[in-house]
Short mmCIF file of C-alpha atoms and ligand atoms in Angstrom, two decimals:
data_model
loop_
_atom_site.label_atom_id
_atom_site.label_comp_id
_atom_site.label_asym_id
_atom_site.label_seq_id
_atom_site.Cartn_x
_atom_site.Cartn_y
_atom_site.Cartn_z
CA MET A 1 68.12 39.82 -87.22
CA THR A 2 65.58 37.60 -88.99
CA GLU A 3 62.32 38.91 -90.42
CA THR A 4 60.36 37.14 -87.66
CA GLU A 5 62.53 38.61 -84.90
CA PHE A 6 62.04 42.06 -86.38
CA LYS A 7 58.28 41.55 -86.60
CA LEU A 8 58.07 40.39 -82.98
CA LEU A 9 60.07 43.37 -81.73
CA THR A 10 57.81 45.67 -83.76
CA VAL A 11 54.71 44.05 -82.24
CA ALA A 12 56.20 44.51 -78.76
CA ARG A 13 56.91 48.18 -79.48
CA LEU A 14 53.44 48.88 -80.91
CA LEU A 15 51.78 47.21 -77.92
CA ARG A 16 53.98 49.23 -75.55
CA GLU A 17 52.98 52.44 -77.34
CA ARG A 18 49.33 51.42 -77.16
CA TYR A 19 49.15 50.13 -73.56
CA GLY A 20 52.30 51.54 -72.00
CA ARG A 21 52.69 48.79 -69.40
CA HIS A 22 56.08 48.29 -67.85
CA ALA A 23 57.42 45.75 -65.41
CA PRO A 24 57.38 46.81 -61.76
CA PRO A 25 60.78 47.82 -60.38
CA LEU A 26 62.78 44.90 -59.05
CA GLU A 27 63.01 46.42 -55.58
CA THR A 28 59.23 46.16 -55.03
CA GLN A 29 58.13 43.13 -53.03
CA PRO A 30 56.96 40.25 -55.28
CA ASP A 31 54.08 37.97 -54.29
CA ASP A 32 54.80 34.84 -52.28
CA PRO A 33 55.45 32.03 -54.83
CA LEU A 34 53.21 29.49 -53.06
CA ASP A 35 50.38 32.05 -52.96
CA GLU A 36 50.97 32.67 -56.67
CA LEU A 37 50.83 28.94 -57.41
CA ILE A 38 47.49 28.50 -55.61
CA HIS A 39 46.14 31.69 -57.18
CA THR A 40 47.06 30.42 -60.66
CA ILE A 41 45.42 27.03 -60.04
CA LEU A 42 42.25 28.88 -59.00
CA SER A 43 42.43 31.08 -62.13
CA GLN A 44 41.94 28.14 -64.50
CA GLN A 45 38.74 28.83 -66.45
CA ASN A 46 37.91 31.77 -64.19
CA VAL A 47 37.98 35.52 -64.74
CA GLY A 48 40.17 37.63 -62.47
CA VAL A 49 37.47 38.85 -60.12
CA VAL A 50 36.23 35.32 -59.39
CA THR A 51 39.79 34.03 -58.94
CA GLN A 52 40.49 36.70 -56.35
CA ARG A 53 37.23 35.95 -54.54
CA LEU A 54 38.14 32.24 -54.33
CA PHE A 55 41.67 33.02 -53.16
CA ASP A 56 40.43 35.43 -50.49
CA ALA A 57 37.92 32.82 -49.27
CA ILE A 58 40.68 30.22 -48.89
CA LYS A 59 42.94 32.66 -47.06
CA GLN A 60 40.11 33.69 -44.77
CA ASN A 61 39.24 30.09 -43.87
CA PHE A 62 42.83 28.84 -43.74
CA PRO A 63 45.19 31.62 -42.64
CA THR A 64 48.17 29.29 -43.27
CA TRP A 65 48.72 26.69 -45.99
CA ARG A 66 49.36 24.12 -43.27
CA LEU A 67 45.80 24.64 -41.99
CA ALA A 68 44.49 24.09 -45.53
CA LEU A 69 46.55 20.92 -45.83
CA GLU A 70 45.32 19.60 -42.48
CA ALA A 71 41.71 20.46 -43.31
CA GLY A 72 41.80 18.21 -46.37
CA SER A 73 40.62 18.60 -49.94
CA GLU A 74 36.91 18.14 -49.14
CA GLN A 75 36.99 21.06 -46.73
CA ILE A 76 38.85 23.19 -49.31
CA GLN A 77 36.21 22.18 -51.85
CA ARG A 78 33.41 23.35 -49.55
CA VAL A 79 35.11 26.74 -49.17
CA LEU A 80 35.47 27.09 -52.95
CA GLU A 81 31.85 26.09 -53.53
CA GLY A 82 30.76 28.62 -50.92
CA ALA A 83 32.67 31.34 -52.78
CA GLY A 84 30.87 30.46 -56.01
CA GLY A 85 33.61 29.12 -58.25
CA GLY A 86 33.48 26.32 -60.83
CA LEU A 87 35.56 23.14 -60.88
CA ALA A 88 35.75 23.24 -57.08
CA ALA A 89 36.37 19.50 -56.72
CA VAL A 90 39.21 19.43 -59.27
CA LYS A 91 40.89 22.55 -57.95
CA SER A 92 40.64 21.57 -54.30
CA ARG A 93 42.23 18.20 -55.09
CA SER A 94 45.03 19.90 -57.07
CA ILE A 95 45.72 22.36 -54.27
CA HIS A 96 45.77 19.66 -51.61
CA ARG A 97 48.03 17.37 -53.65
CA CYS A 98 50.45 20.23 -54.36
CA LEU A 99 50.64 21.18 -50.69
CA THR A 100 51.19 17.53 -49.73
CA GLN A 101 54.03 17.09 -52.23
CA ILE A 102 55.74 20.37 -51.33
CA LEU A 103 55.72 19.43 -47.63
CA GLU A 104 57.04 15.95 -48.40
CA LEU A 105 59.85 17.22 -50.61
CA ARG A 106 60.86 20.35 -48.73
CA GLY A 107 59.78 19.77 -45.12
CA GLU A 108 57.95 23.11 -45.13
CA LEU A 109 55.10 24.76 -47.02
CA SER A 110 57.10 27.36 -48.88
CA LEU A 111 58.48 27.88 -52.38
CA GLU A 112 60.81 30.70 -51.39
CA PHE A 113 63.82 28.44 -52.02
CA LEU A 114 63.05 28.71 -55.76
CA ARG A 115 64.31 32.31 -55.73
CA GLY A 116 67.82 30.95 -55.47
CA VAL A 117 67.75 28.47 -58.35
CA SER A 118 67.90 28.71 -62.14
CA LEU A 119 64.89 29.11 -64.40
CA THR A 120 65.32 25.53 -65.62
CA ALA A 121 65.50 24.06 -62.11
CA ALA A 122 62.59 26.14 -60.80
CA ARG A 123 60.44 25.13 -63.77
CA ALA A 124 61.31 21.45 -63.34
CA PHE A 125 60.32 21.54 -59.65
CA LEU A 126 57.04 23.29 -60.34
CA GLU A 127 56.03 21.08 -63.26
CA ASP A 128 56.70 18.00 -61.14
CA LEU A 129 53.88 19.09 -58.84
CA PRO A 130 50.54 17.37 -59.50
CA GLY A 131 48.44 19.14 -62.12
CA VAL A 132 50.97 21.92 -62.75
CA GLY A 133 51.63 22.51 -66.45
CA PRO A 134 53.66 25.07 -68.41
CA LYS A 135 51.17 27.91 -68.04
CA THR A 136 50.80 27.58 -64.27
CA SER A 137 54.54 27.21 -63.75
CA GLY A 138 55.14 30.13 -66.14
CA CYS A 139 52.92 32.41 -64.05
CA VAL A 140 54.77 31.54 -60.82
CA LEU A 141 58.13 31.97 -62.56
CA MET A 142 57.24 35.31 -64.12
CA PHE A 143 55.00 37.03 -61.58
CA SER A 144 56.47 35.88 -58.29
CA LEU A 145 59.99 34.59 -58.93
CA ARG A 146 60.68 37.24 -61.60
CA LEU A 147 62.40 34.79 -63.88
CA PRO A 148 62.19 35.25 -67.67
CA ALA A 149 59.49 32.69 -68.45
CA MET A 150 56.67 33.55 -70.84
CA PRO A 151 53.33 32.06 -69.77
CA VAL A 152 50.88 31.80 -72.66
CA ASP A 153 47.21 32.14 -71.86
CA THR A 154 44.31 31.88 -74.28
CA HIS A 155 44.60 35.55 -75.38
CA ILE A 156 48.33 35.43 -76.15
CA HIS A 157 47.96 32.06 -77.84
CA ARG A 158 45.24 33.45 -80.12
CA ILE A 159 47.28 36.53 -81.05
CA ALA A 160 50.36 34.41 -81.85
CA LYS A 161 48.31 32.30 -84.26
CA ARG A 162 46.61 35.27 -85.94
CA LEU A 163 49.95 37.01 -86.42
CA GLU A 164 51.26 33.68 -87.80
CA PHE A 165 54.12 33.53 -85.35
CA VAL A 166 53.07 29.92 -84.82
CA ALA A 167 50.97 27.48 -86.86
CA VAL A 168 47.22 27.53 -86.34
CA THR A 169 47.55 23.97 -84.98
CA ALA A 170 50.21 24.90 -82.38
CA SER A 171 49.39 24.07 -78.78
CA ALA A 172 49.70 26.65 -76.02
CA PRO A 173 52.86 24.97 -74.62
CA GLN A 174 54.40 25.02 -78.14
CA THR A 175 53.58 28.72 -78.42
CA GLN A 176 55.15 29.31 -75.01
CA THR A 177 58.32 27.55 -76.16
CA TRP A 178 58.37 29.69 -79.32
CA PHE A 179 58.03 32.97 -77.40
CA GLU A 180 60.71 31.94 -74.91
CA ALA A 181 63.10 31.29 -77.79
CA GLN A 182 62.31 34.54 -79.60
CA LEU A 183 61.66 37.28 -77.03
CA PRO A 184 64.51 39.24 -75.43
CA GLN A 185 65.94 37.24 -72.53
CA THR A 186 65.23 39.75 -69.78
CA TRP A 187 62.43 39.35 -67.23
CA ALA A 188 61.33 42.98 -67.67
CA ALA A 189 60.93 42.70 -71.46
CA ARG A 190 58.94 39.48 -71.16
CA TYR A 191 56.80 40.77 -68.32
CA GLU A 192 55.90 43.87 -70.32
CA PHE A 193 55.12 41.85 -73.46
CA HIS A 194 52.96 39.38 -71.52
CA VAL A 195 50.89 42.07 -69.80
CA ASN A 196 50.41 44.11 -72.98
CA ALA A 197 49.58 41.12 -75.20
CA PHE A 198 47.08 39.86 -72.60
CA GLN A 199 45.36 43.25 -72.55
CA HIS A 200 45.37 43.41 -76.36
CA GLY A 201 43.70 40.02 -76.58
CA ARG A 202 41.07 40.96 -74.04
CA GLU A 203 40.22 44.37 -75.48
CA THR A 204 40.98 44.26 -79.21
CA CYS A 205 42.00 40.88 -80.64
CA LYS A 206 38.93 39.23 -79.18
CA SER A 207 38.04 35.64 -79.81
CA GLN A 208 34.76 36.19 -81.67
CA ARG A 209 34.83 39.65 -83.23
CA PRO A 210 38.33 41.15 -83.16
CA LEU A 211 38.43 44.90 -83.65
CA CYS A 212 40.88 44.85 -86.56
CA ALA A 213 39.90 48.25 -87.89
CA SER A 214 41.27 49.93 -84.77
CA CYS A 215 44.12 47.47 -84.10
CA VAL A 216 47.66 48.87 -83.87
CA LEU A 217 48.98 45.61 -85.33
CA GLN A 218 46.73 45.67 -88.38
CA THR A 219 49.44 46.35 -90.98
CA LEU A 220 51.54 43.47 -89.63
CA CYS A 221 48.74 40.95 -89.27
CA PRO A 222 47.98 38.38 -91.99
CA SER A 223 44.61 37.66 -90.37
CA ALA A 224 43.39 41.27 -90.37
CA VAL A 225 41.62 41.13 -93.71
CA ASP A 226 39.56 38.18 -92.59
CA TRP A 227 37.91 40.27 -89.92
CA LEU A 228 37.62 43.75 -91.44
S1 SF4 B 1 44.53 42.89 -86.90
FE1 SF4 B 1 42.77 41.81 -86.03
S2 SF4 B 1 43.35 39.64 -85.95
FE2 SF4 B 1 45.23 40.86 -86.26
S3 SF4 B 1 46.04 41.21 -84.16
FE3 SF4 B 1 44.75 42.96 -84.68
S4 SF4 B 1 42.70 42.47 -83.88
FE4 SF4 B 1 43.90 40.56 -83.97
#
């Protein structure tokens, strides 16, 4: 085992001891993958509570995705604006274009078929959809399809740079590629790491004033002294 692999496993263990999050059992029902895709598009530059409000508003106005498709992107935009979210025009266009392409390619508005394909094939299909990048596809792969992807959001990206797992200039997709090469291959291990690292970034390794003095990773972190 390399020094970096050992450090990453130690970080995963310390975060588990601190936050204690574990992946849900495989027999529990995962979210619908198309719902997860739309939810993730809505989450861009939004906090969780706003994302859920936007998603609920869409579901309330369009009980099926076909109704949303038939209503058109301007109508979706009006619903998003009514629910108080930002970037309503961009997101409504993305949602409508995704629905259009899925229907064209599959003949139905469903992504359930992705449960039967490999991680590589599922990722390729998702990232071919308009406006879907590595983070959005990673969320669908991990949270709904339960495949061992490793979506990297702003919190996890920041932690990876401060721990010097990746260069300070690394992009989020590069950091995602690094984690996917280094973390244990199982979905459960990656799910647990993702959830714990996200919580650590939100509560402790904050963007502006990280709480290094109380951080469980302090002795492993080259950036700690800068913030103490
Ligand atoms: S020691 Fe500070 S910079 Fe390093 S991971 Fe912890 S909170 Fe972040």
